[in-house]
mmCIF file of C-alpha atoms and ligand atoms in Angstrom:
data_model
loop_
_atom_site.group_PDB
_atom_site.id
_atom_site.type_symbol
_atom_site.label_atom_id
_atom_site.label_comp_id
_atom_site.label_asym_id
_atom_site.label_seq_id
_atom_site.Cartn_x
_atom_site.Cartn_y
_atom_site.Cartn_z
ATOM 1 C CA UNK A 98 7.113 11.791 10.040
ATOM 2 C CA UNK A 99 4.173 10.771 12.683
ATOM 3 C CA UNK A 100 5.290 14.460 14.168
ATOM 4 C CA UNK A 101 4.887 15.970 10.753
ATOM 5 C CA UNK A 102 1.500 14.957 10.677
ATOM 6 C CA UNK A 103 0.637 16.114 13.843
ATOM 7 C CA UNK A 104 0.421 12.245 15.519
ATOM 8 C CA UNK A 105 2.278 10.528 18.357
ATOM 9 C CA UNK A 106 3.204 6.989 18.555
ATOM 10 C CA UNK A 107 1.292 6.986 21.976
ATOM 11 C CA UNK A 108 -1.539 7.404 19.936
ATOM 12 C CA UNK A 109 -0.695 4.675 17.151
ATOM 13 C CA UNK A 110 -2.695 1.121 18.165
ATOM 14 C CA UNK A 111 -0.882 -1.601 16.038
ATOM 15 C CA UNK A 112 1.207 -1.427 13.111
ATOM 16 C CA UNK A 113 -0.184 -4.033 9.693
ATOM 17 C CA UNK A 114 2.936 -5.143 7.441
ATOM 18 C CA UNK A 115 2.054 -6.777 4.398
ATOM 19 C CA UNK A 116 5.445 -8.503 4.094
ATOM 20 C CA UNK A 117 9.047 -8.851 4.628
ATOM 21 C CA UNK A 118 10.970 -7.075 2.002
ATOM 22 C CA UNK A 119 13.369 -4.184 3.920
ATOM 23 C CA UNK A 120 11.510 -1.323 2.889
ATOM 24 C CA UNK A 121 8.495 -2.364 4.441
ATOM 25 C CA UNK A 122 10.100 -3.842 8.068
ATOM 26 C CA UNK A 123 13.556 -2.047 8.815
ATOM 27 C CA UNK A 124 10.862 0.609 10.575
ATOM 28 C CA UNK A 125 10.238 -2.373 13.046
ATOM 29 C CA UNK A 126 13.629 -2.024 14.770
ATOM 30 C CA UNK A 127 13.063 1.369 15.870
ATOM 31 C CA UNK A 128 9.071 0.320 16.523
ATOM 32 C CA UNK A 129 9.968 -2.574 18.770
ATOM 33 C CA UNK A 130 10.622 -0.221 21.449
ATOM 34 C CA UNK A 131 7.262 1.112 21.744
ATOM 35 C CA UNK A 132 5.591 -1.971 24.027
ATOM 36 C CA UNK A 133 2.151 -0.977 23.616
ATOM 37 C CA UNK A 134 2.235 -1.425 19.766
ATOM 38 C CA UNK A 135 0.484 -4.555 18.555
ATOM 39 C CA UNK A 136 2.100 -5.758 15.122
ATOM 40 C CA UNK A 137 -0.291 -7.658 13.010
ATOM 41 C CA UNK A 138 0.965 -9.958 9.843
ATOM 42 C CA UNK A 139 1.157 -13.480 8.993
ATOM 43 C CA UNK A 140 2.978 -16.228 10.093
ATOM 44 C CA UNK A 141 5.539 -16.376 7.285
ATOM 45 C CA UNK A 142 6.009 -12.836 7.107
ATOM 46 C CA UNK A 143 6.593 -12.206 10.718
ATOM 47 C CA UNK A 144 8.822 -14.772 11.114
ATOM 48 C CA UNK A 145 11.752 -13.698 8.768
ATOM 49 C CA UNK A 146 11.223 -10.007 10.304
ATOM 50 C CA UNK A 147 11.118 -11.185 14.085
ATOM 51 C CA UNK A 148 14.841 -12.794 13.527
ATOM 52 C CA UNK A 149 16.162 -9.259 12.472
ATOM 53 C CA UNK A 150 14.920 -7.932 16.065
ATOM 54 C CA UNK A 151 16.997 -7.733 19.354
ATOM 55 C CA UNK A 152 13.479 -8.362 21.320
ATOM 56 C CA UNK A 153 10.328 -9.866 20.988
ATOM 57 C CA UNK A 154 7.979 -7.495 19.638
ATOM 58 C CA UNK A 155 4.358 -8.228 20.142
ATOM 59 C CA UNK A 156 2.874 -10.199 17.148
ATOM 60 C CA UNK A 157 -0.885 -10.745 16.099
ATOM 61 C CA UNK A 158 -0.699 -13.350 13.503
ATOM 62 C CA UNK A 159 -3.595 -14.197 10.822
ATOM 63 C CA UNK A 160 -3.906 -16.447 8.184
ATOM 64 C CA UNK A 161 -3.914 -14.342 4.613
ATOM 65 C CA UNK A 162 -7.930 -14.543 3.417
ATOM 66 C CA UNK A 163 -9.619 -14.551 6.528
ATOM 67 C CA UNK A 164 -10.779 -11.326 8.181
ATOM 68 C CA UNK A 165 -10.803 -10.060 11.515
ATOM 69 C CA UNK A 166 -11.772 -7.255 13.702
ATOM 70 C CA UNK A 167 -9.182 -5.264 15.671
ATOM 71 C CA UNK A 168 -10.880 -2.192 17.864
ATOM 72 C CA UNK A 169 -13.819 -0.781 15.594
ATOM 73 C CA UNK A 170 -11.980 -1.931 12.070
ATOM 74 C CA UNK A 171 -12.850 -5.372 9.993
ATOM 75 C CA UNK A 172 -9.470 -6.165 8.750
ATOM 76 C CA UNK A 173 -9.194 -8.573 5.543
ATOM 77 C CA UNK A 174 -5.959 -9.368 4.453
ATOM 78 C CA UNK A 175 -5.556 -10.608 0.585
ATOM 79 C CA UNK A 176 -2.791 -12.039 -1.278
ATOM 80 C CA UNK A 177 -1.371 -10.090 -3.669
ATOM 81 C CA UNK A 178 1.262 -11.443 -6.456
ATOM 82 C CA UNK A 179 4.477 -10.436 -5.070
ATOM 83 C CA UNK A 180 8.118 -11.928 -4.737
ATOM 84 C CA UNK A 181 8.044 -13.113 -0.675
ATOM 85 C CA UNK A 182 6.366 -16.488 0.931
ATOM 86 C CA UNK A 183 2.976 -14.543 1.932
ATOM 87 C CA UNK A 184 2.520 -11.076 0.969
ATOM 88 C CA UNK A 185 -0.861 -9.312 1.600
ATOM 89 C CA UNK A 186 -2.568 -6.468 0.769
ATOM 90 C CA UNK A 187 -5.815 -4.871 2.773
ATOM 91 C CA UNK A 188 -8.975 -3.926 3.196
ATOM 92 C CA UNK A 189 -9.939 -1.894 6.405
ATOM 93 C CA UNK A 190 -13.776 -1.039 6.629
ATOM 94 C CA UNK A 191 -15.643 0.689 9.543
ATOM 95 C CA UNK A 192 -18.571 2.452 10.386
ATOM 96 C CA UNK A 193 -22.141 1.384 10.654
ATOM 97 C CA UNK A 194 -25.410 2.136 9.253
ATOM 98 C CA UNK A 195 -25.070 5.572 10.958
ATOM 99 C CA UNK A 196 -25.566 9.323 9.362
ATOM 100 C CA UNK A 197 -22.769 10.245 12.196
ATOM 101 C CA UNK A 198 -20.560 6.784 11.672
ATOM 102 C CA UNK A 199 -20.773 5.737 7.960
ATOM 103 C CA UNK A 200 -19.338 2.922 6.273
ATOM 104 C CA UNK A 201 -16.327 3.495 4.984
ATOM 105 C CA UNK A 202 -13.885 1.314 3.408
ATOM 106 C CA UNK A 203 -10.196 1.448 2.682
ATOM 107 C CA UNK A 204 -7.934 -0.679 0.449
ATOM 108 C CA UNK A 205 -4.075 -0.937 0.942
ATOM 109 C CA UNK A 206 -2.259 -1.877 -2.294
ATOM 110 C CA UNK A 207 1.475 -2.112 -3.116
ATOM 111 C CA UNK A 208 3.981 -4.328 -4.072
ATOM 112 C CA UNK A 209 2.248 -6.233 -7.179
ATOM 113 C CA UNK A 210 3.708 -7.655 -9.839
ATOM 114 C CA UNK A 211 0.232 -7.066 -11.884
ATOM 115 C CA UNK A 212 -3.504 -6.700 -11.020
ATOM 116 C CA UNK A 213 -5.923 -10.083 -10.265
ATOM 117 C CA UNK A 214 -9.241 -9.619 -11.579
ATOM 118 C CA UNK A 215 -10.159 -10.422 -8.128
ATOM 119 C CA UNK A 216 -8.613 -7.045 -6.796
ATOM 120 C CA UNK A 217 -9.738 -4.949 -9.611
ATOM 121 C CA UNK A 218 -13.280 -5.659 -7.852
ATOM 122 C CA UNK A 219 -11.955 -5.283 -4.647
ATOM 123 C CA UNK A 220 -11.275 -1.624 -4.918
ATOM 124 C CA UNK A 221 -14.314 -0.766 -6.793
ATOM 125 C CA UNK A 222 -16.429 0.049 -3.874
ATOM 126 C CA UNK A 223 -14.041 1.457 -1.674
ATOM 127 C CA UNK A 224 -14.114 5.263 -0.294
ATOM 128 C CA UNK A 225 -10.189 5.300 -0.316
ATOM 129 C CA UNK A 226 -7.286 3.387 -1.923
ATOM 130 C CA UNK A 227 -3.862 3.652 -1.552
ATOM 131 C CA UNK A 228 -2.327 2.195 -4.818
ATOM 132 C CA UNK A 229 1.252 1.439 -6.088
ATOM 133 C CA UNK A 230 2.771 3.304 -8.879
ATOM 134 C CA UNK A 231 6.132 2.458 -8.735
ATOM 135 C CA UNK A 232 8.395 3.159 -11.839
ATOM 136 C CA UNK A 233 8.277 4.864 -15.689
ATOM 137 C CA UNK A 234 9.087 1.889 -17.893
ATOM 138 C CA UNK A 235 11.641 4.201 -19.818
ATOM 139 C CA UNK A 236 13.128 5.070 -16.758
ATOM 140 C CA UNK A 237 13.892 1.846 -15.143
ATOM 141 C CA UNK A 238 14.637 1.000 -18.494
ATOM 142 C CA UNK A 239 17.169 3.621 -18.681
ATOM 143 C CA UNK A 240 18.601 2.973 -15.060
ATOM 144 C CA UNK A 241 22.420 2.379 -14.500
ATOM 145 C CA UNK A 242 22.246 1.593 -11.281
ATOM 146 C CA UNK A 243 19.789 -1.522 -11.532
ATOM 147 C CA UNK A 244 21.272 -4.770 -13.147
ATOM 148 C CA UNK A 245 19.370 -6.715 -15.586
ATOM 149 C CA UNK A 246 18.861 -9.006 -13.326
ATOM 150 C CA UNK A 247 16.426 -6.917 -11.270
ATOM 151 C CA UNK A 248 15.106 -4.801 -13.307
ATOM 152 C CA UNK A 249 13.468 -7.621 -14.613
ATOM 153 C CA UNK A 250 12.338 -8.921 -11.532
ATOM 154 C CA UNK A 251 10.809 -5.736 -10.857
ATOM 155 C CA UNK A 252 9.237 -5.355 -14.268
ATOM 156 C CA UNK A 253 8.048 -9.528 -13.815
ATOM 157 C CA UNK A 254 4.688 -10.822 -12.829
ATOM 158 C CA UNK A 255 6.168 -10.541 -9.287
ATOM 159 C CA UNK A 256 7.477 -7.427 -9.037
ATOM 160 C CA UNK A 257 5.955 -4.122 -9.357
ATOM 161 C CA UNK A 258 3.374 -2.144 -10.889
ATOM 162 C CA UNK A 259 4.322 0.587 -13.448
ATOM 163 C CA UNK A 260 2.815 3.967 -13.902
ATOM 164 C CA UNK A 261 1.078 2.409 -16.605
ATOM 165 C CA UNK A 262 -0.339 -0.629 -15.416
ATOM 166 C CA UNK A 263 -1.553 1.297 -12.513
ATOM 167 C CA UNK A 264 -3.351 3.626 -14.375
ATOM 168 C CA UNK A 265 -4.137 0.762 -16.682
ATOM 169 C CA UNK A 266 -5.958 -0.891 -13.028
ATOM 170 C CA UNK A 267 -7.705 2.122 -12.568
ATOM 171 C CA UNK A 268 -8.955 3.169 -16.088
ATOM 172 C CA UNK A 269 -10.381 -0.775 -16.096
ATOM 173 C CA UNK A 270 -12.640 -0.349 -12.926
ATOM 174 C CA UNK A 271 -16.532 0.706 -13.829
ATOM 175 C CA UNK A 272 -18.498 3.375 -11.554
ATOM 176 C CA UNK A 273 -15.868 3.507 -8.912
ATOM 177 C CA UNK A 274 -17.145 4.894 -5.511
ATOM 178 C CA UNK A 275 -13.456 6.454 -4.627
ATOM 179 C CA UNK A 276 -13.399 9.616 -2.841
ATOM 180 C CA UNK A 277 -9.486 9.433 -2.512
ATOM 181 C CA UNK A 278 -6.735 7.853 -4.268
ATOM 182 C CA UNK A 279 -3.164 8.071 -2.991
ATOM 183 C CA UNK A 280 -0.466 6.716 -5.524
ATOM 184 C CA UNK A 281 2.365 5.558 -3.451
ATOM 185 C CA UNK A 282 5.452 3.341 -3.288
ATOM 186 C CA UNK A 283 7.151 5.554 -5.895
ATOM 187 C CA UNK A 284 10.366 4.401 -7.099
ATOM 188 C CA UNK A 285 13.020 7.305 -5.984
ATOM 189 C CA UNK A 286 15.316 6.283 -8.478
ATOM 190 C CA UNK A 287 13.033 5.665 -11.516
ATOM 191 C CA UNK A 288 9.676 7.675 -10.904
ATOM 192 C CA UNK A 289 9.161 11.014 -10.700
ATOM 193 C CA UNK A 290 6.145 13.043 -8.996
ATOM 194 C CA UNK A 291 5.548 14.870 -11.943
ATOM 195 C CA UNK A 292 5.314 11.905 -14.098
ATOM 196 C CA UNK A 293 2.924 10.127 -12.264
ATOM 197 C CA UNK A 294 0.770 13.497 -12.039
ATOM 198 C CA UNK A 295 0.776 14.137 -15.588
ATOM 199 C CA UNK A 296 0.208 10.155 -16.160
ATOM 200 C CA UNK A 297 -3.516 10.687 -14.222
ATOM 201 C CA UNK A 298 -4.379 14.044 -14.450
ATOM 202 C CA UNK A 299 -6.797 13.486 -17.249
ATOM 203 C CA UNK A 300 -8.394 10.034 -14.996
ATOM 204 C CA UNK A 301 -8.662 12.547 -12.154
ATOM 205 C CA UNK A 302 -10.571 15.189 -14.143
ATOM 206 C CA UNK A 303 -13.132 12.305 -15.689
ATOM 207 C CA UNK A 304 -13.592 10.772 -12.584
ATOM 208 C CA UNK A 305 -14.097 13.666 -10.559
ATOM 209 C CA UNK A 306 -11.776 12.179 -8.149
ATOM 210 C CA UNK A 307 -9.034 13.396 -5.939
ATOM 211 C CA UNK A 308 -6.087 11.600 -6.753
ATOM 212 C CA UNK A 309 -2.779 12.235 -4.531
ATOM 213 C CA UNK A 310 0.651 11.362 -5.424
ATOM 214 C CA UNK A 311 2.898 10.729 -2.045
ATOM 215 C CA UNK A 312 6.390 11.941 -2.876
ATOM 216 C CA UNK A 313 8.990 9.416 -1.762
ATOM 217 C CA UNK A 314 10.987 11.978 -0.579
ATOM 218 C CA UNK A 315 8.985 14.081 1.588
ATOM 219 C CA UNK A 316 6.498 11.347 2.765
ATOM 220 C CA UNK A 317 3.385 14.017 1.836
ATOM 221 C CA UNK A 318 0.796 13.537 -0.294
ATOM 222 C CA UNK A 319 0.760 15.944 -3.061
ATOM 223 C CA UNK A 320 -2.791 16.268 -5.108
ATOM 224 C CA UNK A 321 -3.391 15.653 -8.791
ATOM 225 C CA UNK A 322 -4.622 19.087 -10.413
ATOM 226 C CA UNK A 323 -7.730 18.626 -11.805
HETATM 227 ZN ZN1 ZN B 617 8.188 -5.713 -1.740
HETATM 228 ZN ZN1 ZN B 618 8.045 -2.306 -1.259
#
């Protein structure tokens, strides 16, 4: 995938997990042979991920709410409402008072059961966000393959955000200052790209505002007509 996109590991400083659910740190076995990478994460996320890995990888551990500065980025890791002991989302900003070096700021967010006020503010000023929309409603809903059980974990205050309430997160923000969206973390078995384009073409158009939807199963980014 790095290839795809024309990068190298060699080239890839640290890696930032946000928490320990298997989608999010099975890619650490195959990373923890890369001994330059620096992993960054808090305690009670990288401790549940460490014991799945046959060595030691090399962990930089923070404490959720308080930022930090790694090379030229200001980290700030924020807790988000999800089902594991400390999951984070966050903000990356960089650049300077400088026509050549802007500011820019960047906000990672997925794996929510529903939107804080405190985030919806959080994203308003940011250049580029990278937003769950995980599932249709009527198609987890509809899913045979999901018990009950789950799907309302999923659907819970812990779980995931829908099409809906993602769009629902966006529509509720005033004079954003995005110059990219990416929608991501799409459900493979209840989502569909198309869905989730026609769900915010018409925000796209009002905003003026690129919006990309990243196909989970091609890894690209596929843009929002309109
Ligand atoms: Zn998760
Ligand atoms: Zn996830």
């Amino acid at each position: 995938m790095l290839e795809d996109a024309g990068q190298r590991i060699e080239d890839v400083d640290a890696v930032f997990v946000t928490h320990e659910h298997s989608d999010h740190a099975t890619g650490l076995k195959g990373l923890a042979r890369h001994g330059h990478l620096k992993f960054f994460a808090n305690e009670d996320t990288a401790r549940p991920i460490q014991k799945q890995l046959s060595r030691r990888v090399n962990w930089k551990l923070f404490k959720t709410g308080q930022s930090f500065v790694f090379r030229d980025l200001k980290v700030s890791p924020f807790t988000i409402p999800h089902d594991t002991y400390d999951p984070v989302g966050y903000l990356f900003a960089w650049g300077e008072d400088d026509l050549f070096n802007p500011p820019r700021k960047l906000v990672w967010l997925t794996d929510l059961g529903y939107a804080p006020k405190f985030v919806q503010n959080k994203i308003q000023d940011v250049d580029y966000l990278v937003l769950e929309a995980n599932h249709d409603i009527q198609m987890l809903e509809m899913d045979d393959r999901r018990p009950w059980s789950l799907k309302q974990r999923i659907l819970g205050r812990h779980g995931h955000l829908s099409n809906k309430a993602a769009l629902d997160l966006l529509e509720s923000v005033e004079n954003p200052r995005w110059r990219k969206v990416f929608l991501a973390h799409l459900s493979r078995d209840c989502n569909k790209v198309d869905i989730v384009r026609n769900t915010f073409q018409p925000l796209s158009e009002k905003q003026k505002c690129p919006i990309h939807v990243v196909d989970p199963h091609e890894a690209v980014a596929m843009e929002v007509e309109g």
